[in-house]
Amino acid sequence: MARTTPVKKAWRSLAWLTVIIALLVGINGAGVAFAGWSWTPKLALDLEGGTQIILAPQLEDGQEVTPDQLTQAVSIIRDRIDASGVSEAEITTQGDQNVVVSIPGTPDKATLDRIQSSAKLEFRPVLATEAAATAAVGEDGSTATPTPTDAASPSLESTPSVSPTDASDTNWITPALADQYTNFDCANLDAEGANVAPADQPLVTCDSTGVYKYILGPTEVAGSTISDATSGLVMNSQGVSTGAWGVNIVFNAEGTDQFADVTTRLFGYGVGDARNQFAIVLDGRVISAPSTNAAITDGKPQISGSFDQETAKTLADQLKFGALPIGFEVQSSEVISSTLGSSQLQSGLIAGLIGLILVFAYSLFQYRLLGLVTVASLVVAAIVTYFVIVIMSWREGYRLSLAGVAGLIVAIGFTADSFIVYFERIRDELRDGRALVSAVEAGWKRALRTIFAAKAVNLLSAVVLFILAVGNVRGFALTLGVTTIIDVIIVVLFTHPVLQLLATTKYFSSGHPMSGLDPNALGAVYRGRAQFRAPTPATSKTGAAKEAARRQTIAERKAAELAGTSSDSNVDRKDS
């Protein structure tokens, strides 16, 4: 089998890079044409402005907000927003009660729900309802939205004679509670305070459509026992997708045991009894109240109902990061201007341009025409980075802040450093007497280890900073990490292949003074046919010899001194 030559490898690498760039441009073009994207990235709060939302707590009579609750609420809201992408939001407290959320652009309803919803999830047994549900909690843990049937609810006329023994006991239904249920208006559910009801007391509420009323027993499984929640398509018992979206819940050990005990008890009532239902209550509203046809012991139920992909993901994120310690309502929402604006963005771009010019100037001064490879590599890296940032912005919710721009500027120096390491390795190989083609390949093997080690450190720093930081600092870490990966790709698929091709040209292989591979400047002596040999430091008086001597290691100097001493002794013996 014929061996692949360096030239063929070079063209193959350049072809792969062309495919990558074409793919990035194609993805962005398709997004612009079909998904409402733009050819420019979204800007963060400090560059574009956005919306400031002030959330006020909803409290029971006599309840006060503690500093710990505010701190926890800020952390949970930040996690919810970050779950949809790095959106550069700012979440702070105002006074001793309110939470201020500043987000770029104009938020849609789903974003507002993600921010302000308490996501207080409770599992309560049904005591009475206007109509029982035909849906069931099956062996696979799936549920469905309730629909009316003729199933019987316990009488609301009787007066409890004894204290309730469990959460399904109808002795919870006092005359006062029955009267509240009769006069309860589902249209005014928010005003009724169902979302701040005590967990150890029964609850009168409605379903999320506002059609069906319920009397629910005390909470038996709390949302705090959820260890994970994800969204996905609902599967039937045969493992075939139904096309509907749902939320998959995973309980911790405590929640698994509690859910198993409750579903075992409810299963004993039979499907025809309203008390066979187990209501899933989110912020005081029943989002599903399925009947129970089996005990669920694995702690992995599924919530299904009137979800689409977005609402299912929003609920899953809310449940995953936990319920807010208190409920909030939007007190005010107003548009805010950017704190830095277009002038600061322009200044950042000018700073980046100055950095590029300085790098270009240094490369051309230090490496002559070889520096054009640095220039071309940086241009290609800039193109790839730009389209990656644009796609991340419109696909993953990333917004470019001034900190992100700073990360891109810093990356210019890191990227140029890779090229310098490679060029110097090639020069070292030429000083050792290799031909240019051989020096490019040998220098690449030595440089690649150094480049990978340096970029691994950069990437690790970016990852750690992204995980530990919040706000704009995460944007800096993200751009730094992305550019580090792109840097490696460019060096492998562009810089090295270009040098492989240049090494075969007469201009560079002949050691032209302007090529950046001038033998005198390198401290080596050119002897034709792209071959170099090191001069003898003891006898040569040229600048090349001095450069070669300066670059010698201690061991090489000692060897040269010994060789010189031996030569002098031979001369002395001949003279004698």
XYZ file of C-alpha atoms in Angstrom:
576
model
C 0.000 0.000 0.000
C 1.382 3.403 -1.010
C 2.360 5.672 1.861
C 0.475 8.944 2.139
C 2.840 11.843 1.490
C 2.882 15.005 3.635
C 1.457 16.965 0.717
C -1.555 14.646 0.430
C -2.096 14.810 4.192
C -1.961 18.596 3.997
C -4.617 18.826 1.288
C -6.796 16.334 3.164
C -6.619 18.418 6.357
C -7.438 21.611 4.481
C -10.405 19.846 2.871
C -11.739 18.869 6.315
C -11.395 22.446 7.520
C -13.279 23.673 4.461
C -16.091 21.227 5.246
C -16.272 22.457 8.860
C -16.474 26.113 7.809
C -19.069 25.314 5.141
C -21.100 23.372 7.719
C -21.032 26.265 10.200
C -22.091 28.740 7.510
C -24.813 26.346 6.339
C -26.216 25.856 9.848
C -26.346 29.592 10.432
C -27.866 30.190 7.004
C -30.565 27.589 7.639
C -31.304 29.212 11.002
C -31.666 32.617 9.356
C -33.934 31.226 6.639
C -36.165 28.952 8.711
C -35.782 29.697 12.436
C -35.630 33.473 12.639
C -31.910 33.626 13.454
C -29.596 36.473 12.522
C -26.054 36.622 11.145
C -24.963 38.445 14.302
C -24.945 37.073 17.882
C -27.334 38.229 20.585
C -25.917 40.772 22.994
C -26.025 40.589 26.772
C -27.550 42.968 29.261
C -24.508 45.244 29.479
C -24.417 45.784 25.717
C -28.051 45.666 24.634
C -30.186 46.432 27.672
C -33.189 44.329 28.564
C -35.997 43.902 31.070
C -35.949 44.331 34.821
C -38.495 42.273 36.739
C -39.141 42.883 40.426
C -40.604 39.878 42.225
C -42.503 40.423 45.451
C -43.120 37.509 47.865
C -46.563 36.035 48.440
C -46.887 35.404 52.156
C -49.411 33.966 54.555
C -50.704 36.170 57.348
C -47.940 36.805 59.824
C -45.232 35.213 57.666
C -41.981 37.088 57.070
C -39.209 36.578 54.574
C -35.842 35.577 56.009
C -32.455 36.449 54.455
C -31.773 32.739 53.941
C -34.996 32.381 51.941
C -34.039 35.310 49.702
C -30.559 33.893 49.148
C -32.016 30.491 48.282
C -34.573 32.070 45.927
C -31.841 34.002 44.081
C -29.782 30.830 43.665
C -32.727 28.767 42.371
C -33.879 31.465 39.931
C -30.317 31.785 38.606
C -30.096 28.014 38.092
C -33.419 27.991 36.242
C -32.349 30.763 33.882
C -28.895 29.280 33.305
C -30.508 25.921 32.468
C -31.748 27.468 29.235
C -28.263 28.679 28.265
C -25.754 31.309 29.365
C -28.049 34.305 29.106
C -25.916 36.713 31.203
C -28.824 37.462 33.549
C -28.367 39.410 36.781
C -30.315 38.308 39.866
C -30.090 40.388 43.019
C -32.135 41.268 46.098
C -33.841 44.589 46.749
C -34.349 45.578 50.348
C -35.266 42.731 52.664
C -38.053 41.162 50.588
C -37.939 41.603 46.820
C -35.869 39.831 44.186
C -34.746 41.773 41.102
C -34.170 39.850 37.880
C -32.538 41.669 34.958
C -32.434 39.713 31.713
C -31.390 40.713 28.167
C -34.050 41.481 25.623
C -37.783 41.042 26.143
C -38.754 37.837 27.987
C -41.522 35.624 26.645
C -44.225 33.996 28.804
C -42.236 30.776 29.212
C -39.281 32.730 30.587
C -41.503 34.636 33.009
C -43.045 31.368 34.198
C -39.569 29.907 34.655
C -38.559 32.902 36.781
C -41.563 33.567 38.980
C -43.140 30.153 39.387
C -42.507 28.815 42.848
C -42.505 25.246 41.452
C -43.758 24.003 44.791
C -44.661 20.432 43.890
C -46.816 18.336 46.192
C -48.488 14.959 45.921
C -51.822 14.990 47.762
C -54.562 12.332 47.904
C -57.978 13.330 46.542
C -60.793 13.410 49.113
C -63.569 14.785 46.900
C -63.962 16.133 43.388
C -66.683 17.173 41.031
C -65.691 14.305 38.766
C -63.206 11.472 39.191
C -60.624 10.707 36.498
C -60.534 7.928 33.982
C -56.745 8.152 33.754
C -54.656 5.948 35.996
C -51.282 5.746 37.669
C -50.056 2.647 35.888
C -47.298 0.209 36.646
C -44.975 2.267 34.441
C -45.648 5.374 36.543
C -47.398 7.349 33.793
C -50.240 9.777 34.538
C -52.785 11.773 32.573
C -54.956 14.864 32.864
C -58.289 14.210 34.691
C -61.543 13.836 32.784
C -65.081 13.686 34.266
C -66.681 10.349 35.169
C -69.508 9.148 37.374
C -67.193 7.931 40.146
C -68.419 8.677 43.624
C -66.938 11.245 45.991
C -67.423 11.006 49.751
C -70.438 12.895 51.120
C -69.867 16.504 52.103
C -72.908 16.531 54.384
C -71.515 14.502 57.267
C -69.684 15.952 60.255
C -66.402 14.252 61.187
C -66.777 12.209 64.351
C -63.105 11.329 64.927
C -59.725 12.728 64.025
C -58.406 11.624 60.603
C -56.056 8.649 60.665
C -54.326 9.254 57.317
C -54.277 11.760 54.490
C -57.109 9.959 52.662
C -59.451 9.964 55.659
C -62.692 11.847 54.904
C -62.763 13.097 58.472
C -60.618 15.931 57.151
C -63.782 17.316 55.486
C -65.300 19.600 58.100
C -68.513 21.595 57.472
C -66.387 24.714 56.997
C -64.199 22.973 54.451
C -67.247 21.608 52.630
C -68.723 25.104 52.461
C -65.469 26.495 51.129
C -65.449 23.797 48.448
C -69.030 24.540 47.432
C -68.385 28.265 47.047
C -64.878 27.992 45.627
C -64.411 29.896 42.334
C -61.776 28.392 40.064
C -61.601 31.661 38.109
C -60.106 33.332 41.177
C -57.697 30.565 42.102
C -54.710 32.892 42.527
C -56.654 35.146 44.860
C -57.793 32.166 46.949
C -54.221 31.591 48.185
C -53.992 27.922 47.222
C -50.281 28.311 46.431
C -49.437 29.243 50.026
C -51.604 26.627 51.764
C -49.996 24.689 54.650
C -48.702 21.258 53.663
C -50.179 19.539 56.759
C -53.746 20.723 56.101
C -56.349 19.775 53.447
C -56.585 21.982 50.369
C -59.451 23.162 48.195
C -58.245 23.942 44.693
C -58.830 23.412 40.973
C -57.027 21.822 38.083
C -54.818 23.839 35.730
C -57.713 24.320 33.275
C -59.920 25.844 35.982
C -62.742 23.378 35.302
C -62.572 20.732 38.039
C -62.573 21.372 41.780
C -60.929 19.180 44.408
C -60.678 18.682 48.116
C -57.224 17.284 48.696
C -55.731 15.729 51.795
C -52.462 16.903 53.368
C -49.217 16.570 51.432
C -47.802 13.048 51.568
C -44.871 13.380 49.172
C -43.060 16.707 48.877
C -41.273 18.018 45.810
C -38.094 18.343 47.847
C -37.709 14.554 47.653
C -37.188 14.751 43.874
C -33.567 14.037 42.962
C -33.880 14.570 39.198
C -36.405 15.585 36.574
C -36.173 15.474 32.783
C -38.544 16.117 29.904
C -39.220 13.742 27.038
C -41.798 12.050 24.885
C -44.284 9.808 26.680
C -44.066 6.110 25.836
C -46.952 3.650 26.058
C -46.764 0.220 27.663
C -45.338 -1.219 24.405
C -42.494 1.314 24.429
C -43.899 3.272 21.465
C -43.915 7.070 21.585
C -47.350 8.635 21.937
C -46.143 11.949 20.526
C -47.059 13.744 23.758
C -44.534 15.420 26.047
C -44.147 14.616 29.713
C -41.856 15.070 32.706
C -39.952 12.109 34.113
C -39.356 12.272 37.861
C -36.813 10.392 39.934
C -37.339 10.412 43.708
C -34.636 9.983 46.298
C -34.810 7.085 48.763
C -37.212 8.930 51.080
C -39.529 9.971 48.259
C -39.470 6.478 46.733
C -40.615 4.899 49.993
C -43.300 7.539 50.536
C -44.638 7.256 46.988
C -44.742 3.466 47.238
C -46.674 3.574 50.544
C -49.230 6.073 49.264
C -49.900 4.367 45.925
C -50.254 1.034 47.750
C -52.925 2.522 50.018
C -54.782 4.331 47.224
C -54.854 1.207 45.080
C -57.009 -0.431 47.781
C -59.875 2.025 47.195
C -60.550 0.815 43.673
C -60.813 2.809 40.473
C -64.462 3.742 41.054
C -63.666 5.724 44.213
C -62.446 9.322 44.011
C -60.014 8.555 46.829
C -58.208 6.260 44.441
C -56.762 9.408 42.824
C -53.402 10.936 43.687
C -53.246 14.659 42.762
C -50.022 16.211 41.511
C -50.162 19.827 42.703
C -47.870 22.528 41.346
C -48.047 25.931 43.030
C -51.515 25.150 44.361
C -52.951 23.940 41.038
C -53.708 20.331 40.175
C -51.804 19.563 36.991
C -52.811 15.899 37.016
C -54.964 13.696 39.231
C -54.710 10.118 37.946
C -56.301 7.116 39.562
C -54.068 4.358 40.878
C -54.160 0.896 39.326
C -50.852 -0.334 40.769
C -48.326 0.554 43.448
C -45.293 2.391 42.088
C -42.281 1.191 44.037
C -39.333 2.253 41.856
C -39.697 5.973 42.564
C -39.853 6.914 38.871
C -43.303 8.279 37.975
C -44.048 10.330 34.900
C -46.233 13.434 34.697
C -48.129 13.761 31.433
C -50.860 16.085 30.328
C -51.203 19.207 28.212
C -47.469 19.772 27.778
C -45.492 20.814 24.752
C -41.708 20.552 24.469
C -41.057 23.982 25.960
C -43.462 23.747 28.914
C -42.274 20.223 29.720
C -38.649 21.392 29.800
C -39.556 24.421 31.918
C -41.340 22.265 34.499
C -38.511 19.719 34.513
C -35.957 22.478 35.161
C -38.092 23.922 37.944
C -38.461 20.553 39.643
C -34.808 19.652 39.129
C -33.475 22.786 40.801
C -36.099 22.758 43.528
C -39.060 24.842 44.566
C -38.626 28.408 45.684
C -38.860 28.674 49.469
C -41.701 31.174 49.056
C -44.027 32.147 46.247
C -43.426 35.291 44.215
C -45.510 37.511 41.986
C -44.382 40.101 39.459
C -44.566 43.484 41.122
C -43.221 45.434 38.153
C -41.578 44.887 34.796
C -39.783 47.616 32.884
C -37.341 48.048 30.050
C -33.822 49.088 31.067
C -31.079 50.550 28.892
C -27.665 48.992 28.494
C -25.139 49.901 31.160
C -22.260 50.063 28.716
C -23.887 50.308 25.330
C -22.613 50.328 21.812
C -19.750 52.720 22.602
C -18.178 50.217 24.985
C -18.702 47.411 22.483
C -16.998 49.545 19.871
C -14.112 50.171 22.268
C -13.786 46.452 22.907
C -13.719 45.689 19.203
C -11.102 48.408 18.648
C -8.985 46.891 21.415
C -9.255 43.503 19.725
C -8.293 45.013 16.370
C -5.249 46.704 17.927
C -4.236 43.389 19.456
C -4.518 41.688 16.071
C -2.437 44.383 14.382
C 0.295 44.085 17.017
C 0.367 40.315 16.647
C 0.548 40.673 12.858
C 3.364 43.202 13.129
C 5.363 41.064 15.533
C 4.894 37.936 13.407
C 6.065 39.660 10.233
C 9.038 41.254 12.022
C 10.125 38.027 13.727
C 9.302 35.500 11.011
C 9.288 37.540 7.794
C 6.970 35.950 5.207
C 6.528 32.935 7.453
C 4.544 35.321 9.662
C 1.850 35.423 6.975
C 0.941 31.903 8.088
C 0.177 33.360 11.529
C -1.936 36.083 9.969
C -3.876 33.612 7.831
C -4.349 31.227 10.763
C -5.755 33.986 12.980
C -8.136 35.079 10.214
C -9.438 31.526 9.771
C -9.733 31.096 13.548
C -11.710 34.360 13.734
C -14.140 33.145 11.041
C -14.735 29.810 12.775
C -15.099 31.474 16.192
C -17.584 34.022 14.894
C -19.949 31.444 13.437
C -19.664 29.215 16.507
C -20.606 32.175 18.727
C -23.543 33.060 16.466
C -24.864 29.480 16.483
C -24.446 29.231 20.273
C -26.297 32.523 20.629
C -29.367 31.544 18.627
C -29.395 27.816 19.381
C -28.311 27.650 23.036
C -29.308 31.088 24.342
C -25.777 32.453 24.744
C -25.440 36.228 24.778
C -22.205 38.065 24.095
C -21.230 40.426 26.912
C -18.253 42.736 27.272
C -16.634 40.027 29.421
C -17.129 37.610 26.527
C -15.506 40.093 24.165
C -12.569 40.288 26.601
C -12.295 36.496 26.435
C -12.075 36.674 22.652
C -9.364 39.340 22.824
C -7.309 37.342 25.321
C -7.635 34.319 23.028
C -5.727 36.166 20.283
C -2.528 35.947 22.300
C -3.140 32.319 23.280
C -3.764 31.368 19.663
C -0.663 33.169 18.359
C 1.384 31.421 21.055
C 0.631 28.055 19.435
C 2.026 29.209 16.113
C 5.167 30.604 17.723
C 5.844 27.311 19.506
C 5.511 25.457 16.209
C 7.721 27.848 14.247
C 10.480 27.721 16.845
C 10.442 23.922 16.844
C 10.927 23.970 13.064
C 13.836 26.362 13.441
C 15.415 24.099 16.055
C 15.220 21.177 13.654
C 16.816 23.263 10.892
C 19.679 24.193 13.226
C 20.256 20.476 13.776
C 20.863 20.067 10.038
C 17.520 18.710 8.814
C 16.052 19.496 5.419
C 13.016 21.800 5.533
C 10.410 19.106 4.768
C 11.884 16.868 7.439
C 12.177 19.790 9.861
C 8.466 20.624 9.441
C 7.425 17.070 10.285
C 9.873 16.629 13.171
C 9.094 20.079 14.547
C 5.372 19.331 14.366
C 5.715 16.191 16.476
C 7.653 18.086 19.137
C 5.416 21.165 19.043
C 2.154 19.216 19.198
C 2.921 17.830 22.650
C 3.660 21.307 23.960
C 0.565 22.789 22.329
C -1.722 20.077 23.710
C -0.289 20.498 27.208
C -0.728 24.282 27.145
C -4.252 24.130 25.710
C -5.288 21.475 28.235
C -4.333 23.867 31.032
C -6.226 26.721 29.356
C -9.306 24.577 28.843
C -9.228 23.273 32.408
C -9.025 26.824 33.728
C -11.991 27.854 31.583
C -14.095 24.882 32.718
C -13.374 25.464 36.415
C -14.118 29.186 36.055
C -17.362 28.457 34.202
C -18.552 26.040 36.905
C -17.664 28.215 39.887
C -18.488 31.677 38.523
C -21.806 33.393 37.830
C -22.996 36.149 35.527
C -20.625 37.803 33.091
C -17.605 35.867 34.340
C -19.180 32.690 32.971
C -19.378 34.386 29.577
C -15.651 35.112 29.745
C -14.923 31.495 30.697
C -17.135 30.155 27.917
C -15.517 32.200 25.147
C -12.073 31.322 26.487
C -12.894 27.609 26.436
C -14.447 27.736 22.960
C -11.500 29.621 21.457
C -9.061 27.182 23.064
C -10.716 24.262 21.292
C -10.868 26.187 18.012
C -7.176 27.074 18.388
C -6.215 23.396 18.430
C -8.427 22.680 15.421
C -6.853 25.524 13.411
C -3.289 24.492 14.244
C -3.984 20.890 13.223
C -6.144 21.492 10.156
C -4.670 24.744 8.809
C -1.316 25.924 10.192
C 0.521 22.606 9.918
C -0.870 21.692 6.460
C 0.032 25.136 5.102
C 3.617 24.745 6.328
C 3.764 21.263 4.802
C 2.862 22.798 1.446
C 5.218 25.773 1.802
C 8.102 23.444 2.654
C 7.887 21.983 -0.858
C 8.251 25.392 -2.553
C 11.643 26.582 -3.794
C 11.335 29.969 -2.091
C 11.130 28.552 1.435
C 13.201 25.406 0.947
C 16.130 27.445 -0.433
C 16.375 29.468 2.781
C 15.594 32.875 1.233
C 16.420 35.716 3.675
C 12.815 36.945 3.623
C 11.296 33.502 4.120
C 11.894 33.485 7.850
C 14.198 30.499 7.416
C 17.414 32.429 6.693
C 20.310 30.139 7.754
C 22.450 33.007 9.048
C 19.619 34.282 11.225
C 18.966 30.767 12.491
C 22.563 30.141 13.557
C 23.110 27.412 10.975
C 25.144 27.229 7.771
C 23.326 26.462 4.541
C 25.133 23.919 2.376
C 22.690 23.490 -0.498
C 19.740 21.256 -1.305
C 17.882 22.557 1.779
C 20.561 21.140 4.112
C 22.095 22.951 7.050
C 25.092 22.173 9.238
C 26.125 23.833 12.479
C 29.382 25.827 12.266
C 32.354 25.181 14.516
C 32.112 27.757 17.312
C 35.857 27.635 18.088
C 36.929 28.773 14.623
C 34.025 30.576 12.973
C 33.788 34.326 13.511
C 30.488 34.802 11.769
C 27.313 36.013 13.431
C 25.769 32.618 12.679
C 28.487 30.896 14.718
C 27.927 33.230 17.638
C 24.181 32.521 17.492
C 24.844 28.776 17.395
C 27.213 29.018 20.349
C 24.696 31.081 22.285
C 22.025 28.427 21.807
C 24.251 25.536 22.942
C 23.395 23.647 26.088
C 25.945 23.268 28.907
C 26.741 19.720 27.774
C 27.282 20.904 24.196
C 29.613 23.664 25.326
C 31.703 21.230 27.384
C 31.899 18.859 24.412
C 33.018 21.737 22.171
C 35.669 22.782 24.694
C 36.968 19.226 24.948
C 37.050 18.962 21.156
C 38.952 22.253 20.989
C 41.456 21.122 23.636
C 42.038 17.846 21.818
C 42.598 19.694 18.548
C 45.138 22.043 20.162
C 47.049 19.072 21.634
C 47.278 17.436 18.222
C 48.666 20.643 16.776
C 51.245 20.898 19.560
C 52.422 17.329 18.966
C 52.735 17.964 15.235
C 54.769 21.105 15.857
C 57.080 19.260 18.210
